[in-house]
Amino acid sequence: MRISLKFFLTVTFLLTLFTSIQAQRKLGVRPTESGGPLIYEQAAYDVQEYDITARVFPEEKKIVGETLINVNIVAPTNWFVFDLDTPFEIANVSYFSEKDFVEIKFKRDGGKIWAKFLQTLQPGENTTVRIAYSGNPRIAPKPPWVGGFMWEKTADGSDWIVNAQQNDGADLWFPIKDHPSDEPNSVELHITVPENLFVASVGKIENIDINENSTKTYHWKMSNSINNYNIVLNIAPYKIVAEMYTSVAGETFPIKFYALPESEEKAKDIVDQTIKFLKFYEKYLGPYPYRTEKLGIAETPHLGMEHSTVIAYGNEFKKDKRGFDWLMLHELGHEWWGNMVTASDWRDMWIHEGFQSFMDALYLEETKGKEAYLDAMRARVKNTRNMQAVAPREPRFAYQVYLAAPDYVKSDGDIYGKGSLILHTLRYLIGDKAFFKGLRRMAYPTKQLETYTDGRQNRFVTTDDVKQIFEEESKMDLDWFFEVYLRQPELPSLVIKQVENGNSLRWQTPNDLPFPMPIEIEINGETKRINMKQGRAEIRLKEGASVFFDKNRWILKKGKQSKNMKTQFEGYFKAINDHEIEKALSFLSDEFQLHFTEFNVNVDKKSYVDVLGWDKGANGRVSYEDLIIEDNTIKGIFTEKNDFLRILRINELKANIAFEFDEFGKISRQIYTPLPNQPSFQEKLQSVVKWARQNRPDELDEIYPQNQMKFNQKMAERWVRLLQEWEKSKAGV
């Protein structure tokens, strides 16, 4: 990915290695397994309904419960296998046979419980399994990303109990078939708590029973199919802030915020913002899916989660610099992407997170203008990791797509940001008309589905379904697009080379995958799209032409920073003072990559590098993530223009270096060649060493042992002195 620009600078880079371990934001513990390959015994039945009865004991942090699981048998089986987290003990398992429940034997294998029917059940049969259990659910170590229960207190000391379980599964608190491919058609909950507390959960509240033992039992029912991890409890002395909203479909439904008493007034603003967000989503995606239930929001001690009809909210009522609550915008959108449109396996979870992250940016375009949208997308490029496929073909556990290998204790993030950038590039490729029609069809494939509120609007999707819809709308073959961006991790790169009267362009992809992506080029202020059907093209340029490649960063490709550089033809500069240095680098973007050649340094992957004179952070060091490392060798570094200029100004040890820059301002190649009538760096180095062996042998042995330069600030200063003395000797001083 090179461009036809070369210039020569007199500079050297002095490096010092540090062995500090890179501090990374870690969750501290890996989630439990949820999803993954589905075993035959669990594929043999289809869950119809969960009916959960549970009493919550706040002082003991304990749950005593009984769950009824109604299932249709779809393949012959004499086993009923379900999931329940290991802290719980199972009192008994029974199933309905003929006229009554019959207790059956069971065995545990970690979080999986194998219960054996009295006979083999056949396809077409229906039965209900009853499990009685009790225990202390695990306390969430890093909610909501690593889940469990939170047993907190409100400002007045009342109990505040919530759970979150996206990456772990709802088996953290009740018996369930813990796989995303099987959602119940409905859920009923009968939750008993101390009488001063309110239970907010999914669906609609059917009844509140006042018991004689100073408790209340809350009966909730969700009449739509629901993701398993969305079946949650929110327990506190909640106050309800409510408004009615009329959907674009014509139905009126309630928006209810279950707020702590001290948050009641602030909750009103969230409800007002939610109405604005609803109008945005209904404009682009169609009606709110759960109009016969409610749009619920529950205040939680963790950040938030898209629990259907009872969204977890814990952003402390803060607006960002753009004037709205980003968390509420994001989690509300998951009622479409994730709750209505659902991945049947965790491998396709980018459809939940990537589509919603795209909507987050689209809201900026809707409210702040196109440039705000483009800025948001450009800012996401540098955070892509590209370590695993966004949509692998193999089944995955939840933690494998949300978190980073090998230990899965820190976030990966590509199903969010990279997923949204893939849609951003798709929008560019097929155009707004086809893209937004496809986006609407991804939510509601037909107008008829927009009228349903009984669960028929919900559906499972795969990455292939996404491809099919956008192919139909664009009338384009998009197989190559999905193969490059979703089925493998590496990004394409644009290779630009100078040819006679212009440049040749070529897409470089892993394993030479086809990639006929057209590219926008701005030449002297005029923009045109260059067709690259075979992944190649040539453009003709006049001498001195000003050129931008993909100026708005529509195409997701290799390149750390988000702005483009202006291309120029060959020019040679000898940087001898600040003015000429700035002139030589005037075309650079604010950020770029600097690649080393002669000064590659072998390092442990957890090392730091300190670059002389660089102001990166309070301690002047460059973090591990700024390094470009291949085969345990530092090949380069991500840097900023001002820091690079500072290096040039402070270093007195000179070297003649030629750089080639790609269209993002990345130094993609570094060549040591002499300036006109000047020795090369190597020639100069050899002359200094030869002179020092004769005149400063002891000093040379210290700073140049075994013919290897030592690069740290102290040694650099000694090299400078040697160089100055050598130059004086040449001048006869």
XYZ file of C-alpha atoms in Angstrom:
733
model
C 0.000 0.000 0.000
C 2.420 2.629 -1.226
C 2.111 5.946 -2.938
C 4.469 7.678 -5.326
C 6.065 10.014 -2.872
C 9.596 9.890 -1.624
C 11.624 12.389 0.313
C 14.865 12.251 2.192
C 15.398 13.359 5.754
C 18.447 13.448 7.956
C 17.380 11.663 11.117
C 18.070 8.747 13.435
C 15.868 6.891 15.899
C 17.228 6.086 19.328
C 15.330 3.338 21.109
C 15.378 2.057 24.675
C 13.625 -1.144 25.710
C 11.526 -1.446 28.823
C 10.216 -4.706 30.209
C 7.108 -3.344 31.901
C 3.973 -5.347 31.286
C 1.361 -3.574 29.204
C -1.575 -2.626 31.428
C -4.789 -3.784 29.766
C -8.406 -3.400 30.850
C -9.353 -6.885 31.963
C -12.623 -8.243 33.269
C -10.756 -10.403 35.749
C -12.579 -13.657 35.051
C -13.900 -15.526 32.047
C -17.677 -15.938 31.740
C -19.208 -19.373 32.044
C -20.086 -21.246 28.859
C -23.277 -20.283 27.043
C -24.273 -21.562 23.618
C -21.645 -23.389 21.601
C -22.179 -26.710 19.805
C -25.664 -28.076 20.502
C -25.683 -31.712 21.641
C -28.244 -34.146 20.226
C -30.139 -34.565 23.493
C -30.826 -30.827 23.673
C -31.532 -30.482 19.959
C -34.159 -33.221 20.427
C -36.645 -30.865 22.078
C -38.050 -27.402 21.381
C -38.899 -25.207 24.378
C -42.404 -23.747 24.296
C -42.596 -22.013 27.668
C -40.755 -21.426 30.926
C -42.890 -20.975 34.041
C -40.574 -19.815 36.834
C -41.584 -19.658 40.481
C -38.904 -18.325 42.822
C -38.561 -16.761 46.231
C -35.676 -14.347 46.714
C -34.091 -14.064 50.171
C -32.032 -10.822 50.204
C -30.366 -11.382 53.588
C -29.149 -14.843 52.643
C -28.565 -13.912 48.988
C -30.451 -17.053 48.142
C -33.072 -18.286 45.674
C -35.485 -21.173 46.194
C -37.359 -22.033 43.044
C -39.268 -24.367 40.802
C -39.279 -24.152 37.015
C -41.693 -25.808 34.598
C -40.302 -26.306 31.085
C -42.891 -27.160 28.451
C -41.324 -28.771 25.370
C -42.190 -30.329 22.040
C -40.148 -33.408 21.160
C -38.610 -33.092 17.669
C -36.291 -36.138 17.658
C -36.455 -39.444 19.548
C -34.879 -39.139 22.998
C -34.995 -40.783 26.398
C -32.905 -38.009 27.993
C -33.858 -34.514 29.012
C -30.706 -32.389 29.287
C -30.919 -28.893 30.738
C -28.546 -26.311 32.205
C -28.299 -24.923 35.742
C -25.298 -23.216 37.276
C -23.227 -25.246 39.732
C -23.978 -23.204 42.920
C -27.535 -24.564 42.859
C -28.655 -27.874 44.312
C -31.459 -29.783 42.619
C -34.056 -31.316 44.931
C -35.868 -33.330 42.276
C -36.759 -33.591 38.591
C -40.107 -34.862 37.312
C -42.034 -34.813 34.053
C -45.683 -35.045 33.113
C -46.543 -38.562 31.982
C -50.129 -39.474 31.165
C -52.045 -37.969 34.121
C -49.489 -36.648 36.602
C -45.886 -35.675 37.237
C -43.501 -38.588 37.684
C -40.168 -38.136 39.436
C -37.162 -39.333 37.435
C -33.487 -39.925 38.082
C -30.878 -37.393 37.079
C -27.119 -36.909 37.107
C -24.962 -33.786 36.986
C -22.073 -33.063 34.698
C -20.958 -29.613 35.810
C -23.603 -27.153 34.656
C -25.468 -29.760 32.584
C -28.078 -32.016 34.159
C -29.095 -35.289 32.498
C -32.549 -36.515 33.510
C -33.774 -39.838 32.084
C -37.360 -40.242 30.921
C -39.106 -43.515 31.779
C -39.363 -44.260 28.060
C -38.177 -42.800 24.774
C -40.269 -39.813 23.754
C -41.105 -39.511 20.066
C -41.332 -36.536 17.686
C -44.681 -34.788 18.001
C -45.088 -35.503 21.712
C -45.349 -32.689 24.237
C -44.375 -32.813 27.886
C -43.571 -30.568 30.819
C -40.489 -31.060 32.981
C -40.473 -29.723 36.561
C -37.240 -28.939 38.413
C -37.085 -27.914 42.082
C -33.846 -26.229 43.105
C -32.218 -23.823 45.552
C -28.927 -22.087 46.177
C -26.909 -18.908 46.272
C -26.477 -17.642 42.706
C -23.003 -16.523 41.809
C -22.269 -12.869 42.450
C -21.449 -11.045 39.229
C -17.695 -10.323 39.222
C -17.812 -7.775 36.386
C -21.403 -7.042 35.420
C -22.863 -6.955 32.898
C -20.018 -8.549 30.883
C -19.319 -11.354 33.348
C -22.679 -12.048 34.864
C -24.492 -13.076 37.984
C -26.450 -11.337 40.721
C -25.808 -7.937 42.280
C -27.009 -7.587 45.880
C -26.753 -3.827 46.402
C -28.349 -1.190 48.621
C -30.191 1.999 47.704
C -29.471 5.379 49.290
C -31.857 4.632 52.183
C -30.470 1.137 52.749
C -33.170 -0.827 50.944
C -32.258 -3.924 48.955
C -31.471 -3.452 45.272
C -31.125 -6.790 43.519
C -30.586 -7.304 39.795
C -28.969 -9.853 37.533
C -27.238 -9.808 34.137
C -26.127 -12.816 32.125
C -25.593 -12.145 28.422
C -22.258 -13.935 28.142
C -23.108 -16.585 30.755
C -26.738 -17.492 30.103
C -29.871 -17.498 32.241
C -28.869 -20.836 33.786
C -27.154 -18.571 36.324
C -30.498 -18.461 38.143
C -33.034 -20.975 36.794
C -33.058 -24.301 34.869
C -33.016 -23.681 31.123
C -31.855 -24.931 27.755
C -28.948 -22.530 27.495
C -28.605 -22.086 23.751
C -29.521 -19.038 21.643
C -31.221 -21.184 18.982
C -34.128 -22.094 21.250
C -36.248 -19.270 22.601
C -39.441 -19.934 24.542
C -42.644 -18.707 22.925
C -43.602 -17.236 26.285
C -42.324 -16.864 29.843
C -44.198 -16.568 33.113
C -42.550 -15.500 36.361
C -43.929 -15.668 39.916
C -41.326 -13.906 42.055
C -41.752 -13.511 45.813
C -39.819 -10.777 47.643
C -40.079 -8.767 50.889
C -43.155 -6.533 50.812
C -41.179 -3.265 50.598
C -39.695 -4.268 47.243
C -41.007 -4.205 43.684
C -40.087 -6.720 40.989
C -39.679 -5.373 37.441
C -39.342 -8.039 34.784
C -40.153 -8.925 31.189
C -43.515 -8.522 29.485
C -46.607 -7.318 31.347
C -47.464 -7.537 35.009
C -50.456 -9.838 35.488
C -50.951 -9.663 39.225
C -49.394 -8.753 42.589
C -50.279 -11.077 45.472
C -49.926 -9.783 49.026
C -48.914 -12.705 51.235
C -49.348 -13.230 54.974
C -45.608 -13.536 55.655
C -44.765 -9.896 54.814
C -43.942 -10.737 51.223
C -45.417 -9.999 47.824
C -45.503 -12.226 44.762
C -45.226 -10.518 41.389
C -46.664 -12.343 38.384
C -45.125 -11.265 35.067
C -45.828 -12.735 31.649
C -43.973 -12.233 28.364
C -46.243 -13.356 25.524
C -43.552 -12.963 22.857
C -40.589 -15.221 22.244
C -37.535 -13.927 24.076
C -33.769 -14.411 24.173
C -32.859 -16.574 27.141
C -30.380 -14.078 28.587
C -33.117 -11.424 28.620
C -35.120 -13.258 31.296
C -34.059 -11.214 34.323
C -35.116 -9.812 37.675
C -34.880 -6.207 38.856
C -35.829 -5.870 42.517
C -35.868 -2.582 44.459
C -38.301 -0.082 46.013
C -38.888 1.187 42.478
C -41.007 4.200 41.563
C -42.639 4.126 38.127
C -42.257 7.044 35.709
C -44.571 6.456 32.754
C -45.640 8.007 29.455
C -47.805 6.701 26.624
C -46.430 6.521 23.098
C -48.230 6.028 19.798
C -46.272 3.901 17.349
C -46.061 4.462 13.605
C -48.157 1.286 13.406
C -50.979 3.071 15.238
C -50.961 1.233 18.574
C -50.412 3.063 21.838
C -48.233 1.449 24.489
C -46.611 2.519 27.778
C -43.029 3.571 28.370
C -42.246 2.733 31.998
C -39.060 3.647 33.844
C -38.590 1.709 37.095
C -36.441 4.190 39.002
C -35.013 4.268 42.499
C -36.846 6.816 44.682
C -33.897 9.199 44.564
C -33.846 9.041 40.743
C -37.524 9.631 40.039
C -37.143 13.172 38.675
C -34.090 12.342 36.566
C -35.890 9.363 35.074
C -38.382 11.704 33.413
C -35.636 13.061 31.166
C -34.671 9.536 30.079
C -38.298 8.861 29.156
C -38.369 12.076 27.102
C -35.166 11.076 25.318
C -36.521 7.578 24.751
C -39.478 9.023 22.855
C -37.064 10.832 20.519
C -35.031 7.666 20.052
C -38.192 5.671 19.314
C -39.166 8.042 16.524
C -35.717 7.640 14.985
C -35.784 3.839 15.134
C -39.333 3.587 13.829
C -38.423 5.844 10.908
C -35.585 3.610 9.717
C -36.532 0.161 11.039
C -40.287 0.062 11.476
C -42.570 -0.233 14.507
C -41.363 -0.978 18.011
C -41.727 -4.777 18.150
C -43.370 -5.271 21.572
C -46.300 -2.881 21.486
C -48.637 -5.298 23.320
C -46.171 -5.572 26.205
C -44.395 -2.349 27.168
C -41.164 -0.457 26.690
C -39.640 -0.918 30.110
C -36.463 0.527 31.612
C -35.103 -0.498 35.016
C -32.416 1.378 36.929
C -29.527 -0.982 37.670
C -26.176 -0.808 39.493
C -24.390 -2.068 36.358
C -23.995 -0.081 33.126
C -26.784 -1.590 31.071
C -28.135 -4.400 28.910
C -30.837 -4.877 26.269
C -33.205 -7.010 28.366
C -36.333 -7.077 26.241
C -39.197 -4.901 27.554
C -37.196 -4.159 30.730
C -33.958 -2.577 29.509
C -31.251 -2.356 32.167
C -30.068 1.235 32.599
C -27.132 2.286 34.780
C -25.556 5.267 33.022
C -26.292 7.587 35.961
C -28.494 9.842 33.799
C -25.477 11.383 32.097
C -25.615 13.020 28.693
C -22.523 12.947 26.540
C -20.993 15.954 24.800
C -23.516 15.544 21.979
C -26.404 16.169 24.357
C -28.046 12.757 24.719
C -27.716 9.533 26.696
C -25.767 7.199 24.409
C -26.483 4.124 26.536
C -30.247 4.506 26.303
C -30.000 5.031 22.549
C -27.890 1.897 22.162
C -29.824 -0.477 24.411
C -33.204 0.590 23.033
C -32.043 -0.226 19.500
C -31.419 -3.798 20.572
C -35.175 -4.318 20.747
C -34.848 -4.530 16.946
C -31.275 -5.846 16.613
C -30.959 -8.748 19.022
C -34.415 -9.148 20.523
C -36.581 -9.166 17.395
C -33.851 -10.023 14.866
C -31.817 -12.682 16.650
C -28.740 -14.726 15.817
C -29.426 -18.442 16.174
C -25.801 -19.019 17.161
C -23.324 -16.748 18.922
C -21.104 -16.848 15.807
C -23.529 -14.370 14.203
C -23.747 -11.971 17.151
C -22.290 -9.194 15.009
C -25.863 -8.874 13.686
C -26.900 -7.770 17.189
C -23.948 -5.531 17.972
C -22.677 -4.426 14.564
C -26.099 -3.384 13.278
C -26.865 -1.545 16.512
C -23.483 0.191 16.576
C -24.212 1.343 13.032
C -27.540 2.762 14.229
C -25.709 4.668 16.977
C -23.684 6.458 14.299
C -26.708 6.893 12.037
C -28.462 8.746 14.858
C -25.646 11.284 14.727
C -26.239 11.715 11.011
C -29.951 12.140 11.662
C -29.473 14.767 14.396
C -26.052 16.346 13.761
C -25.439 15.892 10.043
C -23.443 13.664 7.702
C -20.030 14.851 8.856
C -20.824 13.820 12.441
C -21.642 10.337 11.161
C -18.433 10.154 9.133
C -16.384 11.367 12.098
C -17.910 8.669 14.297
C -17.080 5.986 11.753
C -13.540 7.252 11.191
C -12.918 7.186 14.929
C -13.792 3.483 15.078
C -11.192 2.362 12.539
C -8.227 2.551 14.901
C -9.968 0.330 17.465
C -10.483 -2.693 15.234
C -8.429 -5.685 16.384
C -8.780 -7.976 13.351
C -7.739 -11.030 15.364
C -10.720 -13.271 14.639
C -13.450 -13.480 12.014
C -16.448 -11.278 12.773
C -18.783 -14.060 11.582
C -17.005 -17.432 11.728
C -18.727 -20.435 10.214
C -18.208 -22.652 13.266
C -20.491 -22.548 16.353
C -19.237 -20.357 19.174
C -19.761 -19.880 22.881
C -20.777 -16.346 23.832
C -17.442 -15.454 25.414
C -15.602 -16.473 22.220
C -17.214 -13.701 20.178
C -17.376 -10.978 22.820
C -13.940 -11.481 24.360
C -10.379 -11.889 23.125
C -8.415 -15.129 22.917
C -6.599 -16.877 24.413
C -7.774 -16.283 27.987
C -11.068 -14.469 27.226
C -10.815 -12.043 30.119
C -10.659 -8.814 28.117
C -12.972 -7.423 25.494
C -12.503 -7.931 21.767
C -15.043 -5.453 20.414
C -14.918 -6.212 16.690
C -18.515 -7.423 16.539
C -19.395 -3.853 17.582
C -17.097 -1.355 15.873
C -15.814 -3.460 12.994
C -19.320 -4.803 12.435
C -20.632 -1.256 12.072
C -17.753 -0.324 9.765
C -18.556 -3.294 7.528
C -22.102 -1.959 7.175
C -20.671 1.518 6.583
C -18.587 0.156 3.696
C -21.568 -1.816 2.384
C -23.589 1.400 2.357
C -20.876 3.019 0.233
C -20.685 0.047 -2.127
C -24.377 -0.438 -2.921
C -25.605 3.127 -2.368
C -28.055 4.635 0.105
C -31.249 3.587 -1.680
C -30.447 -0.132 -1.734
C -28.757 -0.036 1.651
C -31.594 1.543 3.599
C -34.187 -0.654 1.896
C -32.078 -3.632 2.917
C -31.754 -2.289 6.458
C -35.534 -2.013 6.755
C -36.002 -5.523 5.330
C -33.475 -6.881 7.811
C -35.788 -5.630 10.560
C -39.091 -6.463 8.871
C -38.797 -8.507 5.655
C -42.432 -7.749 4.756
C -45.022 -5.098 5.544
C -47.238 -7.825 6.982
C -44.664 -8.637 9.662
C -44.809 -5.015 10.847
C -48.393 -5.595 11.973
C -47.641 -8.618 14.172
C -47.192 -8.301 17.934
C -47.689 -11.924 19.005
C -44.157 -13.213 18.412
C -44.434 -13.812 14.678
C -42.434 -10.608 14.123
C -39.460 -12.243 15.851
C -37.116 -14.398 13.805
C -33.690 -15.995 13.745
C -31.150 -14.838 11.166
C -27.673 -15.760 9.992
C -24.941 -13.881 8.176
C -26.058 -15.581 4.957
C -29.512 -14.045 5.446
C -27.906 -10.610 5.683
C -26.042 -11.237 2.436
C -29.149 -12.439 0.641
C -31.246 -9.401 1.568
C -28.613 -6.881 0.502
C -27.918 -8.810 -2.704
C -31.613 -8.686 -3.566
C -31.814 -4.950 -2.917
C -28.578 -4.056 -4.707
C -28.818 -6.600 -7.564
C -25.141 -7.307 -6.851
C -23.143 -10.426 -6.033
C -21.798 -9.736 -2.544
C -20.140 -13.073 -1.853
C -16.642 -11.552 -2.163
C -17.573 -8.731 0.238
C -18.754 -11.098 2.973
C -15.824 -13.470 2.492
C -13.233 -10.715 2.981
C -14.914 -8.755 5.760
C -16.803 -11.353 7.793
C -15.428 -14.844 7.256
C -11.780 -14.089 8.026
C -10.129 -11.406 10.202
C -7.597 -9.559 8.032
C -8.424 -6.285 6.313
C -7.661 -5.541 2.672
C -5.004 -2.980 1.853
C -4.645 -0.641 -1.099
C -1.277 -0.848 -2.856
C -0.452 2.290 -4.822
C 2.557 2.498 -7.106
C 3.835 5.182 -9.392
C 3.686 4.455 -13.086
C 4.289 6.700 -16.030
C 1.907 9.673 -15.825
C 0.031 8.395 -12.788
C -0.525 5.575 -10.302
C -1.503 1.932 -10.402
C -3.916 0.733 -7.725
C -4.276 -2.819 -6.468
C -6.245 -4.388 -3.630
C -4.163 -6.757 -1.555
C -6.161 -9.363 0.365
C -5.331 -12.424 2.485
C -4.974 -15.547 0.331
C -5.622 -13.328 -2.715
C -9.365 -13.297 -2.071
C -11.294 -11.444 -4.792
C -12.057 -7.856 -3.812
C -13.440 -5.684 -6.647
C -14.142 -2.704 -4.382
C -14.416 0.609 -6.275
C -12.633 3.555 -4.698
C -13.397 7.270 -4.614
C -10.534 9.512 -5.658
C -10.496 13.281 -5.399
C -8.177 14.905 -7.955
C -7.737 18.670 -7.656
C -11.060 18.939 -5.823
C -13.068 16.756 -8.220
C -14.314 13.387 -6.908
C -14.915 10.323 -9.042
C -15.367 6.615 -8.365
C -12.753 4.342 -9.898
C -13.967 0.893 -10.900
C -11.704 -1.945 -9.753
C -13.556 -4.986 -11.120
C -10.486 -7.193 -11.041
C -9.136 -5.511 -7.923
C -6.877 -3.273 -10.046
C -6.966 0.095 -11.774
C -4.720 2.848 -13.142
C -5.253 6.580 -12.892
C -3.643 9.305 -14.987
C -2.333 12.383 -13.222
C -0.718 15.588 -14.283
C 2.485 16.754 -12.627
C 1.716 18.400 -9.279
C -1.835 17.052 -9.047
C -3.423 17.053 -5.595
C -5.022 13.681 -4.875
C -7.026 12.109 -2.039
C -7.809 8.393 -1.959
C -11.055 7.468 -0.163
C -11.086 10.858 1.526
C -14.102 10.129 3.715
C -12.861 6.680 4.777
C -15.858 4.794 3.454
C -13.814 1.657 2.821
C -12.680 -0.426 5.778
C -9.054 -1.236 5.056
C -5.678 -1.338 6.697
C -4.518 1.990 8.060
C -4.359 3.031 11.702
C -5.602 6.593 11.438
C -8.717 8.056 9.999
C -7.647 11.025 7.905
C -6.130 11.029 4.462
C -2.933 12.609 3.201
C -2.561 14.660 0.073
C -0.391 12.926 -2.495
C 2.436 14.599 -4.336
C 4.993 13.609 -6.927
C 8.603 12.878 -6.110
C 10.386 15.610 -4.252
C 13.706 15.519 -2.451
C 14.310 17.460 0.739
C 17.305 17.780 2.964
C 15.941 18.621 6.394
C 18.499 20.936 7.909
C 16.282 23.181 10.030
C 12.803 23.379 11.538
C 11.314 25.245 8.598
C 12.467 22.709 6.038
C 11.453 19.785 8.247
C 7.921 21.156 8.522
C 7.845 21.839 4.803
C 8.991 18.299 4.049
C 6.248 16.832 6.232
C 3.502 19.349 5.506
C 1.329 16.837 3.663
C 1.230 14.332 6.533
C -1.944 13.610 8.456
C -1.984 14.137 12.200
C -1.346 10.439 12.808
C 0.602 7.877 10.833
C 2.686 4.732 11.099
C 6.460 4.831 11.169
C 8.156 1.601 10.119
C 11.776 0.862 11.029
C 14.149 -1.162 8.879
C 17.750 -0.851 10.040
C 16.759 -0.415 13.677
C 14.463 -3.390 14.197
C 14.594 -4.514 17.821
C 13.914 -8.011 19.124
C 11.631 -7.774 22.148
C 9.346 -9.718 24.388
C 5.778 -9.026 23.311
C 5.012 -7.419 26.664
C 7.782 -4.834 26.413
C 7.582 -1.074 26.066
C 9.692 1.132 23.904
C 10.873 4.568 24.928
C 11.654 6.762 21.962
C 13.992 9.613 22.713
C 12.146 12.913 22.911
C 8.647 11.558 22.480
C 5.854 13.005 24.594
C 3.416 10.101 24.822
C 1.699 10.260 28.176
C 2.968 11.640 31.424
C 6.029 9.402 31.521
C 7.062 9.994 27.937
C 6.702 6.345 26.977
C 4.929 4.667 24.112
C 2.480 1.934 25.055
C 2.651 -1.592 23.721
C -0.435 -0.998 21.579
C 1.434 1.738 19.690
C 4.033 -0.762 18.528
C 4.026 -2.590 15.226
C 5.303 -6.050 16.096
C 5.967 -8.974 13.800
C 7.669 -12.190 14.904
C 8.591 -10.739 18.310
C 10.361 -7.873 16.560
C 9.465 -4.212 16.751
C 9.068 -3.172 13.128
C 7.657 0.251 13.750
C 5.382 2.432 15.785
C 2.162 4.427 15.494
C 2.940 8.059 16.057
C 1.722 11.598 15.606
C 3.054 14.283 13.343
C 4.047 16.698 16.097
C 5.952 13.996 17.973
C 7.727 12.983 14.783
C 8.756 16.583 14.114
C 10.107 16.823 17.637
C 12.305 13.778 17.087
C 13.790 15.367 14.010
C 14.555 18.585 15.847
C 16.267 17.136 18.906
C 18.424 14.463 17.322
C 21.873 15.586 16.303
C 22.963 12.189 15.061
C 22.057 12.257 11.375
C 21.179 9.520 8.931
C 20.077 9.754 5.336
C 16.717 8.038 5.042
C 14.204 7.765 2.220
C 10.580 7.209 3.163
C 7.609 6.071 1.124
C 4.156 6.977 2.381
C 0.865 5.276 1.675
C -2.348 7.209 1.148
C -3.045 7.369 4.879
C 0.271 8.926 5.726
C 1.735 5.627 6.856
C 5.446 5.211 6.220
C 5.245 1.877 4.477
C 8.874 1.506 3.493
C 12.119 3.002 4.688
C 15.196 3.002 2.462
C 18.663 4.101 3.446
C 19.987 5.912 0.401
C 22.386 8.802 0.077
C 21.335 12.306 -0.735
C 22.971 13.764 -3.823
C 26.733 13.852 -3.250
C 26.310 12.555 0.311
C 27.395 9.242 1.856
C 24.693 6.745 2.830
C 23.989 6.181 6.494
C 25.831 2.878 6.458
C 28.829 4.471 4.749
C 28.785 7.268 7.289
C 28.461 4.823 10.171
C 31.354 2.735 8.888
C 33.525 5.853 8.611
C 32.695 6.917 12.179
C 33.407 3.423 13.517
C 36.694 3.179 11.614
C 37.806 6.559 12.952
C 36.681 5.678 16.526
C 38.600 2.377 16.504
C 41.763 4.341 15.941
C 41.008 7.331 18.143
C 38.385 6.291 20.766
C 38.605 2.458 21.025
C 37.491 2.151 24.663
C 34.470 4.355 24.165
C 33.540 2.562 20.961
C 33.602 -0.834 22.698
C 31.111 0.447 25.267
C 28.575 1.856 22.839
C 29.134 -0.428 19.841
C 29.834 -3.949 21.195
C 29.871 -6.754 18.610
C 29.091 -4.167 15.942
C 25.642 -3.477 17.439
C 24.476 0.014 18.319
C 23.140 0.570 21.830
C 20.150 2.874 21.730
C 19.278 4.796 24.834
C 19.540 8.437 25.684
C 22.927 8.196 27.385
C 24.464 6.184 24.562
C 22.879 8.456 21.987
C 24.620 11.434 23.539
C 27.942 9.583 23.327
C 27.293 8.745 19.683
C 26.595 12.406 19.056
C 29.926 13.363 20.614
C 31.752 10.774 18.529
C 30.039 12.011 15.401
C 30.902 15.626 16.170
C 34.530 14.744 16.794
C 34.632 12.743 13.559
C 33.152 15.664 11.609
C 35.709 18.013 13.166
C 38.521 15.652 12.210
C 37.262 15.618 8.628
C 37.156 19.389 8.585
C 40.661 19.546 10.032
C 39.532 21.386 13.164
